[in-house]
Amino acid sequence: MSLTGSIVRGPSPAVADESAELARRAQHGDVAAFERLYRAHAGHVRALCIRLCADGQRAEEFAQDAWVRVWERLSTWRGEAAFSTWLHRLTVNVVLESFRAERRRLARVTLAGDEDDADAAIPAPEPGDALDLERAIARLPRGARTVFVLHDVEGYRHSEIATMTGLAEGTLRAQLCRARRLLMEMLDR
Amino acid sequence: MMPHLDDQTLSDLLDDALDAPARSTAEQHLASCDACASRVQRLRTVVAQAAALPRTMPTPAGEWQSIRARIGSGGSAVLHAPWWTRRGALLAAGLALVIASSGLTLLFVSGGRDVAMQPTSPAVTPAALTPRLAALEHEYATVTRDLERELAERKHTLSPETIAAVERSLHTIETAIAEARDALARDPGSETLARLLVAGHDQKVELLRHATRLATQS
């Protein structure tokens, strides 16, 4: 048995049923139903985006992109998974795709230069700078933050995160350990 | 006295990711080591706090209005799709990719690569270039695998002509990628070849992305 649990936390059955019905109506072009879906789930999409990217402005862009993609791809949701599960997975993909594209651009620029990555931009906490958990998560290096948010906040399993991120399970376990260690250190200050 | 448990072991212990012997050894150590027991408890606290974070956050004012504007008036998203995602445009784009990729191939054959693409960064040693390229190729492999899987699921929505055009373009791009990779194996320090390889991957990702978007909207 896992001591931390690893089940993605979802909405209540009643909310899930209502979302499924709204999603089916939205599949037929019902924008009012789509707006109700948005109202029901936008807060979680926002939280997911902001925790993954640690940037309010970008989180806003990611959330909008995710909802537009939901609209475009609603026809592919067949009700096998809960709508919220499908929505959150799609949102994670939107953010991770952007991260991958950014890494590719960065890699092209730095192909012959010094090793650098988005993690390097994360400022180190000042000595004595006590942080709450949200702020501490935002200060994690991107790779560690992504795995931590998906595993410890959202409840995805290692195997699911490996599929989403393309990381080997050993690598993501190392990232998760790094995130927890850094958070522990930041919160202990 | 057994040495202290490292953080990876403690983290894996929390996730039940240790095999039975390793778990047993770790638990025995924890029972007799206050320092490690304290550390695992602090890790457990972090994990518990993370799981208890609020599921939602307030959304920015006007977000729905922005989304509403982007999805249009409620009709098919195809009506509002960028021009390059439409069926006819894909055929043209595919043709352009064939030409572009053939051009890349020609560069290798003619040996004109150093004239055609000047590196913009200082030269590097093969030892420095190879691992970066390997990591980059791994990234591309992840992206293209996801896109190919998605496209395969929806391929039936595309016309046979579109599928054939996409497949021809993909074949040409993959040939160019393979040739660039082979050339790099012979000349591992060439940044020009590395950039050609990356350009090939870029083209493949873009083509797959456009084809997938088309299939989704068909």
CSV table of C-alpha atoms in Angstrom, one decimal:
chain,number,residue,atom,x,y,z
A,1,MET,CA,0.0,0.0,0.0
A,2,SER,CA,1.3,3.4,-0.8
A,3,LEU,CA,1.7,5.7,2.1
A,4,THR,CA,1.0,8.8,0.1
A,5,GLY,CA,-1.9,7.5,-2.0
A,6,SER,CA,-1.9,7.9,-5.7
A,7,ILE,CA,-5.5,8.3,-6.8
A,8,VAL,CA,-6.4,11.3,-8.9
A,9,ARG,CA,-9.0,13.2,-6.9
A,10,GLY,CA,-12.2,13.9,-8.8
A,11,PRO,CA,-15.5,15.5,-8.4
A,12,SER,CA,-18.5,14.0,-6.6
A,13,PRO,CA,-20.7,11.5,-8.6
A,14,ALA,CA,-23.4,14.1,-9.0
A,15,VAL,CA,-21.1,16.7,-10.4
A,16,ALA,CA,-19.5,14.1,-12.7
A,17,ASP,CA,-23.0,13.1,-14.0
A,18,GLU,CA,-23.9,16.7,-14.6
A,19,SER,CA,-20.6,17.4,-16.3
A,20,ALA,CA,-21.1,14.4,-18.6
A,21,GLU,CA,-24.5,15.6,-19.6
A,22,LEU,CA,-23.2,19.1,-20.2
A,23,ALA,CA,-20.3,17.7,-22.2
A,24,ARG,CA,-22.6,15.7,-24.5
A,25,ARG,CA,-24.7,18.8,-25.1
A,26,ALA,CA,-21.6,20.8,-25.8
A,27,GLN,CA,-20.5,18.1,-28.3
A,28,HIS,CA,-23.5,19.2,-30.4
A,29,GLY,CA,-22.4,22.8,-30.4
A,30,ASP,CA,-24.3,24.0,-27.3
A,31,VAL,CA,-22.2,26.9,-26.1
A,32,ALA,CA,-24.4,27.6,-23.0
A,33,ALA,CA,-23.7,24.0,-21.9
A,34,PHE,CA,-20.0,24.5,-22.6
A,35,GLU,CA,-20.0,27.7,-20.5
A,36,ARG,CA,-21.6,25.8,-17.6
A,37,LEU,CA,-18.8,23.2,-17.9
A,38,TYR,CA,-16.3,26.0,-17.8
A,39,ARG,CA,-17.9,27.5,-14.7
A,40,ALA,CA,-17.8,24.1,-13.0
A,41,HIS,CA,-14.2,23.3,-13.8
A,42,ALA,CA,-12.4,26.5,-14.5
A,43,GLY,CA,-11.0,26.8,-10.9
A,44,HIS,CA,-9.3,23.5,-11.1
A,45,VAL,CA,-7.9,24.1,-14.6
A,46,ARG,CA,-6.6,27.5,-13.3
A,47,ALA,CA,-5.0,25.8,-10.2
A,48,LEU,CA,-3.4,23.1,-12.4
A,49,CYS,CA,-2.0,25.6,-14.8
A,50,ILE,CA,-0.6,28.0,-12.3
A,51,ARG,CA,1.0,25.3,-10.2
A,52,LEU,CA,2.6,23.7,-13.2
A,53,CYS,CA,4.0,26.9,-14.7
A,54,ALA,CA,4.4,29.2,-11.6
A,55,ASP,CA,3.5,32.2,-13.6
A,56,GLY,CA,0.1,33.9,-13.4
A,57,GLN,CA,0.2,35.4,-16.9
A,58,ARG,CA,1.2,32.2,-18.6
A,59,ALA,CA,-1.3,30.2,-16.5
A,60,GLU,CA,-4.0,32.4,-18.0
A,61,GLU,CA,-2.8,31.7,-21.5
A,62,PHE,CA,-2.5,28.0,-20.8
A,63,ALA,CA,-6.0,27.8,-19.3
A,64,GLN,CA,-7.5,29.6,-22.3
A,65,ASP,CA,-5.6,27.3,-24.7
A,66,ALA,CA,-6.8,24.3,-22.8
A,67,TRP,CA,-10.5,25.4,-22.9
A,68,VAL,CA,-10.2,26.2,-26.6
A,69,ARG,CA,-8.7,22.8,-27.2
A,70,VAL,CA,-11.5,21.2,-25.1
A,71,TRP,CA,-14.0,22.8,-27.4
A,72,GLU,CA,-12.2,21.6,-30.5
A,73,ARG,CA,-11.8,18.1,-29.3
A,74,LEU,CA,-15.0,17.5,-27.4
A,75,SER,CA,-16.0,15.1,-30.1
A,76,THR,CA,-13.2,12.8,-29.0
A,77,TRP,CA,-14.5,12.5,-25.5
A,78,ARG,CA,-16.6,9.3,-25.5
A,79,GLY,CA,-17.5,9.1,-21.8
A,80,GLU,CA,-15.2,6.2,-21.0
A,81,ALA,CA,-13.3,8.4,-18.5
A,82,ALA,CA,-15.0,11.1,-16.4
A,83,PHE,CA,-15.1,14.4,-18.2
A,84,SER,CA,-13.0,16.0,-15.4
A,85,THR,CA,-10.3,13.3,-15.9
A,86,TRP,CA,-10.2,13.9,-19.6
A,87,LEU,CA,-10.2,17.7,-19.1
A,88,HIS,CA,-7.3,17.7,-16.6
A,89,ARG,CA,-5.3,15.3,-18.7
A,90,LEU,CA,-5.8,17.6,-21.7
A,91,THR,CA,-4.8,20.7,-19.6
A,92,VAL,CA,-1.6,19.0,-18.5
A,93,ASN,CA,-0.8,18.1,-22.1
A,94,VAL,CA,-1.3,21.7,-23.2
A,95,VAL,CA,1.2,22.9,-20.6
A,96,LEU,CA,3.7,20.1,-21.1
A,97,GLU,CA,3.6,20.6,-24.9
A,98,SER,CA,4.5,24.2,-24.4
A,99,PHE,CA,7.3,23.2,-22.1
A,100,ARG,CA,8.6,20.8,-24.7
A,101,ALA,CA,8.5,23.3,-27.4
A,102,GLU,CA,10.3,25.8,-25.2
A,103,ARG,CA,13.0,23.3,-24.4
A,104,ARG,CA,13.4,22.5,-28.1
A,105,ARG,CA,13.8,26.2,-28.9
A,106,LEU,CA,16.2,26.6,-26.0
A,107,ALA,CA,18.2,23.6,-27.1
A,108,ARG,CA,18.5,24.9,-30.6
A,109,VAL,CA,19.8,28.2,-29.3
A,110,THR,CA,22.2,26.6,-26.9
A,111,LEU,CA,23.1,23.6,-29.0
A,112,ALA,CA,26.7,24.9,-29.1
A,113,GLY,CA,26.6,27.1,-26.1
A,114,ASP,CA,26.7,26.6,-22.4
A,115,GLU,CA,24.2,24.2,-20.9
A,116,ASP,CA,21.2,26.0,-19.7
A,117,ASP,CA,17.6,25.3,-19.1
A,118,ALA,CA,14.4,26.9,-17.7
A,119,ASP,CA,15.4,25.6,-14.3
A,120,ALA,CA,18.3,28.0,-14.2
A,121,ALA,CA,15.9,31.0,-14.1
A,122,ILE,CA,14.4,29.9,-10.8
A,123,PRO,CA,15.8,32.2,-8.1
A,124,ALA,CA,17.2,30.6,-5.0
A,125,PRO,CA,15.3,31.4,-1.8
A,126,GLU,CA,16.9,34.0,0.4
A,127,PRO,CA,18.3,32.8,3.7
A,128,GLY,CA,15.6,33.0,6.4
A,129,ASP,CA,12.9,33.4,3.8
A,130,ALA,CA,10.0,31.3,5.2
A,131,LEU,CA,7.6,30.2,2.5
A,132,ASP,CA,4.2,28.8,2.4
A,133,LEU,CA,3.8,25.6,0.3
A,134,GLU,CA,2.3,27.3,-2.7
A,135,ARG,CA,5.1,29.8,-3.0
A,136,ALA,CA,7.7,27.1,-2.3
A,137,ILE,CA,6.2,25.0,-5.1
A,138,ALA,CA,6.5,28.0,-7.5
A,139,ARG,CA,10.2,28.2,-6.7
A,140,LEU,CA,11.0,24.6,-7.6
A,141,PRO,CA,12.9,23.9,-10.8
A,142,ARG,CA,10.4,23.2,-13.6
A,143,GLY,CA,11.1,19.5,-13.9
A,144,ALA,CA,10.8,18.8,-10.2
A,145,ARG,CA,7.8,21.0,-9.9
A,146,THR,CA,5.9,19.3,-12.8
A,147,VAL,CA,6.4,15.9,-11.3
A,148,PHE,CA,5.5,17.0,-7.7
A,149,VAL,CA,2.3,18.8,-8.8
A,150,LEU,CA,1.2,15.8,-10.9
A,151,HIS,CA,2.0,13.3,-8.2
A,152,ASP,CA,1.6,14.8,-4.8
A,153,VAL,CA,-1.0,17.5,-5.6
A,154,GLU,CA,-3.0,16.0,-8.4
A,155,GLY,CA,-2.6,12.3,-7.4
A,156,TYR,CA,-1.4,10.9,-10.7
A,157,ARG,CA,0.5,7.6,-10.5
A,158,HIS,CA,4.2,7.3,-11.5
A,159,SER,CA,3.2,5.3,-14.6
A,160,GLU,CA,0.6,8.0,-15.7
A,161,ILE,CA,3.2,10.7,-15.2
A,162,ALA,CA,5.8,8.8,-17.2
A,163,THR,CA,3.3,8.5,-20.1
A,164,MET,CA,2.4,12.2,-19.9
A,165,THR,CA,5.9,13.6,-19.6
A,166,GLY,CA,7.9,11.0,-21.5
A,167,LEU,CA,10.2,10.6,-18.5
A,168,ALA,CA,11.5,7.2,-17.4
A,169,GLU,CA,10.0,6.2,-14.1
A,170,GLY,CA,13.4,6.3,-12.5
A,171,THR,CA,14.0,9.8,-13.6
A,172,LEU,CA,10.6,11.0,-12.4
A,173,ARG,CA,11.1,9.4,-9.0
A,174,ALA,CA,14.4,11.3,-8.8
A,175,GLN,CA,12.6,14.5,-9.7
A,176,LEU,CA,9.9,13.8,-7.1
A,177,CYS,CA,12.5,13.2,-4.5
A,178,ARG,CA,14.4,16.4,-5.5
A,179,ALA,CA,11.1,18.4,-5.2
A,180,ARG,CA,10.2,17.0,-1.8
A,181,ARG,CA,13.7,17.6,-0.5
A,182,LEU,CA,13.8,21.2,-1.8
A,183,LEU,CA,10.4,21.9,-0.4
A,184,MET,CA,11.3,20.5,3.0
A,185,GLU,CA,14.4,22.7,3.0
A,186,MET,CA,12.4,25.8,2.0
A,187,LEU,CA,9.6,25.2,4.5
A,188,ASP,CA,12.1,24.5,7.3
A,189,ARG,CA,13.9,27.9,6.9
B,1,MET,CA,25.6,1.0,12.5
B,2,MET,CA,24.0,1.2,9.1
B,3,PRO,CA,24.5,4.5,7.3
B,4,HIS,CA,21.6,6.9,7.2
B,5,LEU,CA,19.0,6.3,4.5
B,6,ASP,CA,19.3,8.6,1.5
B,7,ASP,CA,16.4,10.9,0.5
B,8,GLN,CA,15.6,8.8,-2.6
B,9,THR,CA,15.0,5.8,-0.4
B,10,LEU,CA,12.9,7.8,1.9
B,11,SER,CA,10.9,9.3,-0.9
B,12,ASP,CA,10.4,5.9,-2.6
B,13,LEU,CA,9.4,4.4,0.8
B,14,LEU,CA,6.6,7.0,1.0
B,15,ASP,CA,5.4,6.0,-2.5
B,16,ASP,CA,5.7,2.2,-1.9
B,17,ALA,CA,8.2,2.1,-4.7
B,18,LEU,CA,10.8,0.0,-2.9
B,19,ASP,CA,11.0,-3.8,-3.5
B,20,ALA,CA,10.3,-5.9,-0.5
B,21,PRO,CA,13.9,-6.5,0.7
B,22,ALA,CA,14.8,-2.8,0.4
B,23,ARG,CA,11.6,-1.8,2.2
B,24,SER,CA,12.3,-4.2,5.0
B,25,THR,CA,15.8,-2.9,5.4
B,26,ALA,CA,14.6,0.7,5.4
B,27,GLU,CA,11.9,0.0,7.9
B,28,GLN,CA,14.4,-1.7,10.2
B,29,HIS,CA,16.7,1.2,10.0
B,30,LEU,CA,13.9,3.7,10.7
B,31,ALA,CA,13.0,1.8,13.8
B,32,SER,CA,16.4,2.4,15.3
B,33,CYS,CA,17.5,5.8,13.8
B,34,ASP,CA,15.8,8.9,15.1
B,35,ALA,CA,17.4,11.2,12.5
B,36,CYS,CA,16.0,9.2,9.5
B,37,ALA,CA,12.7,8.7,11.2
B,38,SER,CA,12.4,12.5,11.7
B,39,ARG,CA,13.4,13.1,8.1
B,40,VAL,CA,10.8,10.7,6.7
B,41,GLN,CA,8.2,12.3,8.9
B,42,ARG,CA,9.1,15.8,7.6
B,43,LEU,CA,8.9,14.4,4.0
B,44,ARG,CA,5.5,12.9,4.9
B,45,THR,CA,4.3,16.2,6.2
B,46,VAL,CA,5.2,17.9,2.9
B,47,VAL,CA,3.4,15.3,0.9
B,48,ALA,CA,0.3,15.5,3.2
B,49,GLN,CA,0.3,19.3,2.9
B,50,ALA,CA,0.5,19.0,-0.9
B,51,ALA,CA,-2.5,16.6,-1.0
B,52,ALA,CA,-4.5,19.0,1.1
B,53,LEU,CA,-3.9,22.1,-1.1
B,54,PRO,CA,-7.2,23.6,-2.4
B,55,ARG,CA,-8.3,22.0,-5.7
B,56,THR,CA,-9.4,25.3,-7.2
B,57,MET,CA,-8.2,28.9,-7.6
B,58,PRO,CA,-10.1,32.0,-8.5
B,59,THR,CA,-10.1,32.6,-12.3
B,60,PRO,CA,-9.2,35.9,-13.8
B,61,ALA,CA,-12.0,38.3,-14.6
B,62,GLY,CA,-13.1,38.0,-18.2
B,63,GLU,CA,-11.5,34.6,-18.9
B,64,TRP,CA,-14.7,33.1,-20.2
B,65,GLN,CA,-15.3,36.1,-22.5
B,66,SER,CA,-11.8,35.5,-24.0
B,67,ILE,CA,-12.5,31.8,-24.5
B,68,ARG,CA,-15.9,32.5,-25.9
B,69,ALA,CA,-14.4,34.9,-28.4
B,70,ARG,CA,-11.8,32.3,-29.5
B,71,ILE,CA,-14.3,29.5,-30.0
B,72,GLY,CA,-16.5,31.7,-32.2
B,73,SER,CA,-20.3,31.8,-32.3
B,74,GLY,CA,-20.9,28.2,-31.4
B,75,GLY,CA,-20.5,26.6,-34.8
B,76,SER,CA,-17.8,24.2,-35.8
B,77,ALA,CA,-14.3,25.2,-34.7
B,78,VAL,CA,-13.2,24.5,-38.3
B,79,LEU,CA,-14.8,27.8,-39.3
B,80,HIS,CA,-12.4,29.6,-37.0
B,81,ALA,CA,-9.3,27.5,-37.7
B,82,PRO,CA,-6.2,29.1,-39.0
B,83,TRP,CA,-5.8,28.8,-42.8
B,84,TRP,CA,-2.9,26.4,-42.6
B,85,THR,CA,-5.0,23.8,-40.8
B,86,ARG,CA,-7.5,23.4,-43.7
B,87,ARG,CA,-7.5,20.5,-46.0
B,88,GLY,CA,-6.4,22.2,-49.2
B,89,ALA,CA,-3.7,24.0,-47.3
B,90,LEU,CA,-2.3,20.8,-45.8
B,91,LEU,CA,-1.8,19.4,-49.3
B,92,ALA,CA,0.1,22.5,-50.3
B,93,ALA,CA,2.1,22.4,-47.0
B,94,GLY,CA,2.9,18.8,-47.6
B,95,LEU,CA,4.2,19.6,-51.0
B,96,ALA,CA,6.3,22.4,-49.6
B,97,LEU,CA,7.7,20.1,-47.1
B,98,VAL,CA,8.6,17.5,-49.7
B,99,ILE,CA,10.4,20.2,-51.6
B,100,ALA,CA,12.1,21.6,-48.5
B,101,SER,CA,13.1,18.2,-47.3
B,102,SER,CA,14.4,17.2,-50.8
B,103,GLY,CA,16.4,20.4,-50.6
B,104,LEU,CA,17.9,19.3,-47.3
B,105,THR,CA,18.7,15.9,-48.8
B,106,LEU,CA,20.3,17.6,-51.8
B,107,LEU,CA,22.6,19.5,-49.5
B,108,PHE,CA,24.0,16.3,-48.2
B,109,VAL,CA,24.4,14.8,-51.6
B,110,SER,CA,26.0,17.8,-53.1
B,111,GLY,CA,28.3,18.5,-50.2
B,112,GLY,CA,27.1,22.1,-50.2
B,113,ARG,CA,25.9,22.1,-46.6
B,114,ASP,CA,28.6,24.4,-45.2
B,115,VAL,CA,27.6,27.1,-47.7
B,116,ALA,CA,23.9,26.6,-47.3
B,117,MET,CA,23.7,26.9,-43.5
B,118,GLN,CA,26.3,28.8,-41.6
B,119,PRO,CA,26.4,28.0,-37.9
B,120,THR,CA,25.6,30.9,-35.7
B,121,SER,CA,27.3,29.6,-32.6
B,122,PRO,CA,30.8,28.7,-31.8
B,123,ALA,CA,32.1,25.3,-32.8
B,124,VAL,CA,31.8,22.6,-30.2
B,125,THR,CA,33.5,19.3,-29.6
B,126,PRO,CA,31.6,16.1,-30.6
B,127,ALA,CA,31.6,15.1,-26.9
B,128,ALA,CA,29.7,18.3,-26.0
B,129,LEU,CA,27.3,18.1,-29.0
B,130,THR,CA,26.3,14.5,-28.8
B,131,PRO,CA,24.5,14.3,-25.4
B,132,ARG,CA,22.6,17.5,-26.1
B,133,LEU,CA,21.4,16.1,-29.5
B,134,ALA,CA,20.5,12.8,-27.9
B,135,ALA,CA,18.4,14.6,-25.3
B,136,LEU,CA,16.8,16.7,-28.0
B,137,GLU,CA,16.0,13.7,-30.2
B,138,HIS,CA,14.4,12.1,-27.1
B,139,GLU,CA,12.2,15.1,-26.8
B,140,TYR,CA,11.2,14.9,-30.4
B,141,ALA,CA,10.6,11.2,-30.1
B,142,THR,CA,8.1,11.8,-27.3
B,143,VAL,CA,6.3,14.5,-29.1
B,144,THR,CA,6.0,12.6,-32.4
B,145,ARG,CA,5.0,9.4,-30.7
B,146,ASP,CA,2.1,11.2,-29.1
B,147,LEU,CA,1.1,12.9,-32.3
B,148,GLU,CA,1.4,9.7,-34.3
B,149,ARG,CA,-0.8,7.9,-31.9
B,150,GLU,CA,-3.4,10.6,-31.9
B,151,LEU,CA,-3.3,10.8,-35.7
B,152,ALA,CA,-3.6,7.0,-36.0
B,153,GLU,CA,-6.8,7.1,-33.9
B,154,ARG,CA,-8.4,9.7,-36.1
B,155,LYS,CA,-6.9,8.9,-39.5
B,156,HIS,CA,-10.2,7.4,-40.7
B,157,THR,CA,-11.7,10.9,-40.8
B,158,LEU,CA,-9.3,12.1,-43.5
B,159,SER,CA,-9.7,11.5,-47.2
B,160,PRO,CA,-7.4,8.9,-48.8
B,161,GLU,CA,-5.8,11.7,-50.8
B,162,THR,CA,-4.9,13.6,-47.7
B,163,ILE,CA,-3.6,10.5,-45.9
B,164,ALA,CA,-1.4,9.7,-49.0
B,165,ALA,CA,-0.1,13.3,-49.1
B,166,VAL,CA,0.8,13.2,-45.4
B,167,GLU,CA,2.4,9.8,-45.6
B,168,ARG,CA,4.5,10.9,-48.6
B,169,SER,CA,5.7,14.0,-46.8
B,170,LEU,CA,6.4,12.0,-43.7
B,171,HIS,CA,8.5,9.5,-45.6
B,172,THR,CA,10.5,12.3,-47.2
B,173,ILE,CA,11.1,14.0,-43.9
B,174,GLU,CA,12.1,10.8,-42.2
B,175,THR,CA,14.5,10.0,-45.0
B,176,ALA,CA,16.1,13.4,-44.5
B,177,ILE,CA,16.3,12.9,-40.7
B,178,ALA,CA,17.9,9.5,-41.2
B,179,GLU,CA,20.4,10.9,-43.7
B,180,ALA,CA,21.3,13.7,-41.3
B,181,ARG,CA,21.7,11.2,-38.5
B,182,ASP,CA,23.9,9.0,-40.6
B,183,ALA,CA,26.0,12.0,-41.7
B,184,LEU,CA,26.4,13.1,-38.0
B,185,ALA,CA,27.5,9.7,-37.1
B,186,ARG,CA,30.4,10.1,-39.6
B,187,ASP,CA,31.0,13.8,-38.5
B,188,PRO,CA,29.8,14.1,-34.9
B,189,GLY,CA,31.2,17.5,-34.4
B,190,SER,CA,29.3,19.2,-37.2
B,191,GLU,CA,26.9,21.8,-35.8
B,192,THR,CA,25.6,22.3,-39.3
B,193,LEU,CA,24.5,18.7,-39.6
B,194,ALA,CA,23.0,18.9,-36.1
B,195,ARG,CA,20.9,21.9,-37.1
B,196,LEU,CA,19.8,20.0,-40.2
B,197,LEU,CA,18.7,17.1,-38.1
B,198,VAL,CA,16.8,19.4,-35.7
B,199,ALA,CA,15.2,21.1,-38.7
B,200,GLY,CA,14.0,17.7,-40.0
B,201,HIS,CA,12.4,16.9,-36.6
B,202,ASP,CA,10.7,20.3,-36.5
B,203,GLN,CA,9.2,19.7,-39.9
B,204,LYS,CA,7.9,16.3,-38.8
B,205,VAL,CA,6.3,17.7,-35.7
B,206,GLU,CA,4.7,20.5,-37.6
B,207,LEU,CA,3.3,18.2,-40.3
B,208,LEU,CA,1.9,15.7,-37.7
B,209,ARG,CA,0.4,18.5,-35.7
B,210,HIS,CA,-1.4,20.0,-38.7
B,211,ALA,CA,-2.6,16.6,-39.8
B,212,THR,CA,-3.9,15.8,-36.3
B,213,ARG,CA,-5.7,19.0,-36.1
B,214,LEU,CA,-7.3,18.4,-39.5
B,215,ALA,CA,-8.4,14.9,-38.4
B,216,THR,CA,-9.9,16.3,-35.2
B,217,GLN,CA,-11.9,18.8,-37.1
B,218,SER,CA,-13.1,16.5,-39.9
